[in-house]
Amino acid sequence: MDRRTALGVLAGGVLLTPLITAAQSEKVWQVAFLTGGARPPDGLPPLALRQALQELGYVEHRNVAYVV
């Protein structure tokens, strides 16, 4: 490998690193819910809410977190 190729590869890696990092990081939304009665035994929001968020593309522990 000659000097120009090595510098080109190095420069390309330096320039692409922020783009790759930005693509991998995804915002994690925190969802809180209030109940009028006792807290659910599992501590999670109602199943209907979790299913609706899944249908919208939210995945628990990836881009949505439930706050109790």
Coordinates of C-alpha atoms in Angstrom, one line a residue:
M1 CA 0.0 0.0 0.0
D2 CA 1.5 3.3 -0.9
R3 CA 1.4 6.5 1.1
R4 CA -1.5 8.2 -0.8
T5 CA -3.8 5.2 -0.4
A6 CA -3.0 4.9 3.3
L7 CA -3.8 8.6 3.9
G8 CA -7.0 8.3 1.8
V9 CA -8.2 5.4 3.8
L10 CA -7.4 7.2 7.1
A11 CA -9.1 10.4 6.0
G12 CA -12.1 8.5 4.8
G13 CA -12.4 6.7 8.2
V14 CA -12.1 10.0 10.1
L15 CA -14.8 11.6 7.9
L16 CA -17.3 8.7 8.1
T17 CA -17.0 8.0 11.8
P18 CA -19.4 10.8 12.9
L19 CA -22.0 9.7 10.3
I20 CA -21.9 6.1 11.4
T21 CA -22.2 7.1 15.1
A22 CA -25.1 9.4 14.4
A23 CA -26.9 6.6 12.5
Q24 CA -26.5 4.1 15.4
S25 CA -27.7 6.4 18.2
E26 CA -31.5 6.6 18.5
K27 CA -33.4 8.7 21.0
V28 CA -35.0 6.7 23.8
W29 CA -38.5 8.1 24.7
Q30 CA -39.6 7.8 28.3
V31 CA -43.3 7.0 28.7
A32 CA -45.0 7.5 32.1
F33 CA -48.5 6.5 32.9
L34 CA -50.9 7.3 35.8
T35 CA -53.4 4.9 37.2
G36 CA -56.4 5.6 39.4
G37 CA -56.0 2.5 41.4
A38 CA -53.3 0.1 42.6
R39 CA -50.0 -0.2 40.7
P40 CA -50.0 -3.2 38.3
P41 CA -48.2 -6.2 39.6
D42 CA -45.6 -6.3 36.8
G43 CA -45.1 -2.5 37.0
L44 CA -45.6 -2.0 33.2
P45 CA -48.2 0.1 31.4
P46 CA -51.4 -1.6 30.3
L47 CA -51.0 -4.2 27.5
A48 CA -53.1 -2.1 25.1
L49 CA -50.7 0.9 25.4
R50 CA -47.6 -1.3 24.9
Q51 CA -49.2 -3.0 21.9
A52 CA -50.2 0.4 20.3
L53 CA -46.6 1.7 20.8
Q54 CA -45.2 -1.5 19.2
E55 CA -47.5 -1.0 16.2
L56 CA -46.1 2.5 15.8
G57 CA -42.6 1.1 15.7
Y58 CA -41.4 1.6 19.3
V59 CA -39.4 -1.2 20.8
E60 CA -38.9 -1.5 24.6
H61 CA -35.3 -1.0 25.7
R62 CA -34.4 0.3 22.3
N63 CA -36.3 3.5 21.7
V64 CA -38.9 3.6 24.5
A65 CA -38.6 3.2 28.2
Y66 CA -41.5 3.0 30.7
V67 CA -41.2 5.1 33.8
V68 CA -43.1 4.0 36.9

